[in-house]
Short mmCIF file of C-alpha atoms and ligand atoms in Angstrom, two decimals:
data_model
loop_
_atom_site.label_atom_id
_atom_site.label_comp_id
_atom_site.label_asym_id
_atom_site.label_seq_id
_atom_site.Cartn_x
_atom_site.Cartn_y
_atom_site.Cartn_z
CA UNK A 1 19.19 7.08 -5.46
CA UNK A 2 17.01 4.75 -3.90
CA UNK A 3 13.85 4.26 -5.67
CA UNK A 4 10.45 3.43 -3.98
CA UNK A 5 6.95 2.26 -5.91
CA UNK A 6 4.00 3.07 -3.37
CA UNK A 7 0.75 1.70 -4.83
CA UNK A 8 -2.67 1.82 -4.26
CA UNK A 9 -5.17 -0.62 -4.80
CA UNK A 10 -9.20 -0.48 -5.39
CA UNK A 11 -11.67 2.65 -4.82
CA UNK A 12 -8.65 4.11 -2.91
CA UNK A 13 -9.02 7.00 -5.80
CA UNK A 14 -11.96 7.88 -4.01
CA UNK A 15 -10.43 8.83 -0.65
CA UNK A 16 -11.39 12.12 0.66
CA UNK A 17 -15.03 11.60 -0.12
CA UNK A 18 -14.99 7.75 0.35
CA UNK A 19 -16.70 7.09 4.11
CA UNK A 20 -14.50 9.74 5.59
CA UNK A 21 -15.33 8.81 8.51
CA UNK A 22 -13.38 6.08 7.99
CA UNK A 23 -11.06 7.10 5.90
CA UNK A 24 -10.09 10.56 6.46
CA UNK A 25 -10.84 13.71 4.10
CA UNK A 26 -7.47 13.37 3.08
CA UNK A 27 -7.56 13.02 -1.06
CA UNK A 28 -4.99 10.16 -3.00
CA UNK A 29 -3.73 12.90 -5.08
CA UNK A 30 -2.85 15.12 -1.42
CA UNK A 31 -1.35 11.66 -0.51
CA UNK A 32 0.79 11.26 -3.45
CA UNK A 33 2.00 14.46 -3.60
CA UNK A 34 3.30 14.40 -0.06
CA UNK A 35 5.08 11.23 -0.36
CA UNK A 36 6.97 12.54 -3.25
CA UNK A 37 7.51 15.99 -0.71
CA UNK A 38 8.87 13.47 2.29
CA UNK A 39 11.02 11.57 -0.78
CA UNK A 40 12.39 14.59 -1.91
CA UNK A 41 13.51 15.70 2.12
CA UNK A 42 14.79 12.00 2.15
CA UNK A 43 16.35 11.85 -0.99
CA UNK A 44 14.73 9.07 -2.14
CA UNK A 45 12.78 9.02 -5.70
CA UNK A 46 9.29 8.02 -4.72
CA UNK A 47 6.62 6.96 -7.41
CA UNK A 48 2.94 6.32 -7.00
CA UNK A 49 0.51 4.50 -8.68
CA UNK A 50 -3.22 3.66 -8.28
CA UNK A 51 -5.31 1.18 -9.94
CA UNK A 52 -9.12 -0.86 -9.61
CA UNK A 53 -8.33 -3.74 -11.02
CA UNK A 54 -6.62 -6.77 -9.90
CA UNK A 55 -4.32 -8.23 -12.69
CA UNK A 56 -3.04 -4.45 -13.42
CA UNK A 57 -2.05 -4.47 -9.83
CA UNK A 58 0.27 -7.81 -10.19
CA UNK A 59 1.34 -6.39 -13.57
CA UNK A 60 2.57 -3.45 -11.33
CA UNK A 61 4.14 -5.23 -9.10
CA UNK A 62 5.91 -7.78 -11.83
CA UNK A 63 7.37 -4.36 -13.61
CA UNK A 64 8.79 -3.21 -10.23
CA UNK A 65 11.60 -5.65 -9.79
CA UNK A 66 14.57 -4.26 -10.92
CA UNK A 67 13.36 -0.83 -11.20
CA UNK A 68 12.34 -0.22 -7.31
CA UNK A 69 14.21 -1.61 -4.22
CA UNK A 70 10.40 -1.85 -1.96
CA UNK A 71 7.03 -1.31 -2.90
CA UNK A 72 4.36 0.18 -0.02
CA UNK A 73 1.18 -1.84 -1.05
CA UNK A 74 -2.29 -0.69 -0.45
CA UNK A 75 -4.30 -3.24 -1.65
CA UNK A 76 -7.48 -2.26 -0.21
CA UNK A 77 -10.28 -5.27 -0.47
CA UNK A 78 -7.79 -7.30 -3.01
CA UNK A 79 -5.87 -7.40 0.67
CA UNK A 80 -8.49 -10.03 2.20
CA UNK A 81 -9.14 -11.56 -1.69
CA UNK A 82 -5.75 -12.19 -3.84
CA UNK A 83 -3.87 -15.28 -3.71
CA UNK A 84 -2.72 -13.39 -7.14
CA UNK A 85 -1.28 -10.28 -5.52
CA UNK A 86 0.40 -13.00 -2.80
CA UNK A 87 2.19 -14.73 -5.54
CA UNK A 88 2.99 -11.91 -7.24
CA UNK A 89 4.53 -10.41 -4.10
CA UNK A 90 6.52 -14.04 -3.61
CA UNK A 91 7.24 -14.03 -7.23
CA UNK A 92 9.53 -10.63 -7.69
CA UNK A 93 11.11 -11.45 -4.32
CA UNK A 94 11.35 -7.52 -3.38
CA UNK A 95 10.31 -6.01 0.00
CA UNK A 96 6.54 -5.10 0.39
CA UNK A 97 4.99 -3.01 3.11
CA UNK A 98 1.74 -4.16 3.44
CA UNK A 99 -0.28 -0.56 4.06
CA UNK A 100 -3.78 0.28 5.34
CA UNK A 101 -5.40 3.39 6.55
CA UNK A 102 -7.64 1.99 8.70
CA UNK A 103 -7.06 -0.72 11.20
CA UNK A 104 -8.22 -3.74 9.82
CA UNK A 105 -8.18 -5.98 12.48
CA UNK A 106 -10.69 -3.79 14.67
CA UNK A 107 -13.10 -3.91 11.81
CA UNK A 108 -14.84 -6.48 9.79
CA UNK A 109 -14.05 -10.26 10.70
CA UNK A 110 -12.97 -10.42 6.71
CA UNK A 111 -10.49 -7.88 7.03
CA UNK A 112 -8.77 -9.66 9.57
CA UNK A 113 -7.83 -12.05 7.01
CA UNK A 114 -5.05 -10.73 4.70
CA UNK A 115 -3.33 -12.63 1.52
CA UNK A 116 -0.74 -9.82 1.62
CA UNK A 117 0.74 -10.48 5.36
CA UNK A 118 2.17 -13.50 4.92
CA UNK A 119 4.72 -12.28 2.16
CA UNK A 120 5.12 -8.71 3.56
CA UNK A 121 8.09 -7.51 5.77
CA UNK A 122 5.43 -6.11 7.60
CA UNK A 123 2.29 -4.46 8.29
CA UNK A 124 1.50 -0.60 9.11
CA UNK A 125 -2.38 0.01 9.73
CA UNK A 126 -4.36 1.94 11.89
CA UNK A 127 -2.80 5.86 11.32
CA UNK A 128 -4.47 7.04 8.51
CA UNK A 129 -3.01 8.96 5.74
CA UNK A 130 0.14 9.52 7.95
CA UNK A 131 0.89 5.79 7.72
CA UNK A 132 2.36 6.21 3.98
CA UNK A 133 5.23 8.32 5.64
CA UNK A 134 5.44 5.81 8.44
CA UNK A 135 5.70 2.89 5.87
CA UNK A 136 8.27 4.86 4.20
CA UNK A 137 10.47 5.23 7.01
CA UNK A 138 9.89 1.70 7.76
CA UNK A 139 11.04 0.09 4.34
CA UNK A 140 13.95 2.82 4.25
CA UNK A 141 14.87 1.44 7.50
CA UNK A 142 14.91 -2.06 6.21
CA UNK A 143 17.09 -1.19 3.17
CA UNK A 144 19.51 0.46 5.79
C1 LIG B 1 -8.11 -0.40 3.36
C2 LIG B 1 -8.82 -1.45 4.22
C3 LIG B 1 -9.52 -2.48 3.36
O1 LIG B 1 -10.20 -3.42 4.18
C4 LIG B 1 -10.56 -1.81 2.46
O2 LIG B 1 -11.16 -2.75 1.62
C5 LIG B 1 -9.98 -0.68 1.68
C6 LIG B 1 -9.07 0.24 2.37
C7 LIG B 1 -7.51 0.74 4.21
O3 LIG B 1 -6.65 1.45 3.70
O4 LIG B 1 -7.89 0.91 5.37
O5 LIG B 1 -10.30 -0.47 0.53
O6 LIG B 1 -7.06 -1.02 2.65
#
């Protein structure tokens, strides 16, 4: 069965109460437990993981290779920050979706910039918390 890591990034354990407006009331936990729904409808074995800090992010993302065949990547502000995650991503050599729920590039001027883009099969941003079942009918595409 095909096996895919989706994993979130910094203060995105906050989402449902984090600027909403933003963001959506839509909680991480309400996230994750629909992506493992969609996975099961697929049949696909879908895992998620969350974390604040950077280097437990690439250790993440080091541990996936072998075990998943993509990872969906939410990286939140590590996204405009990490020539870390960016190596890490060129250094396992497995498909990343690069994932936001907002759309970045009508915001900020920094979050225009993203680290994660250039080693990413491609970007998804802009749809809210339906985006993580866009990005994982995207990357299942891909594997096709
Ligand atoms: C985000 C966008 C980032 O710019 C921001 O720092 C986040 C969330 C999103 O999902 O829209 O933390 O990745």
């Amino acid at each position: 069965m095909t096996s895919l890591l989706i994993l979130n990034g910094p203060n995105l354990n906050l989402l449902g109460t984090r600027q909403p407006q933003v963001y959506g009331s839509t909680t991480l936990a309400d996230i994750e437990a629909d992506c493992v729904a969609y996975g099961t409808e697929l049949g696909v074995n879908i895992t998620c993981t969350q974390s604040n800090h950077e280097g437990e992010l690439v250790d993440t993302i080091h541990a996936a290779k072998g075990t998943f065949a993509g990872v969906i990547l939410n990286a939140g502000a590590y996204t405009h920050t990490s020539i870390a995650l960016m190596d890490a991503i060129s250094s396992v050599e497995l498909p990343v979706i690069e994932l936001h729920l907002s759309n970045i590039h009508a915001r900020e001027e920094f979050r225009h910039k993203s680290y994660i883009a250039p080693v990413s099969i491609g970007q998804i941003c802009g749809f809210g918390a339906a985006g993580y079942r866009l990005s994982i009918d995207a990357m299942l595409g891909h594997l096709r």
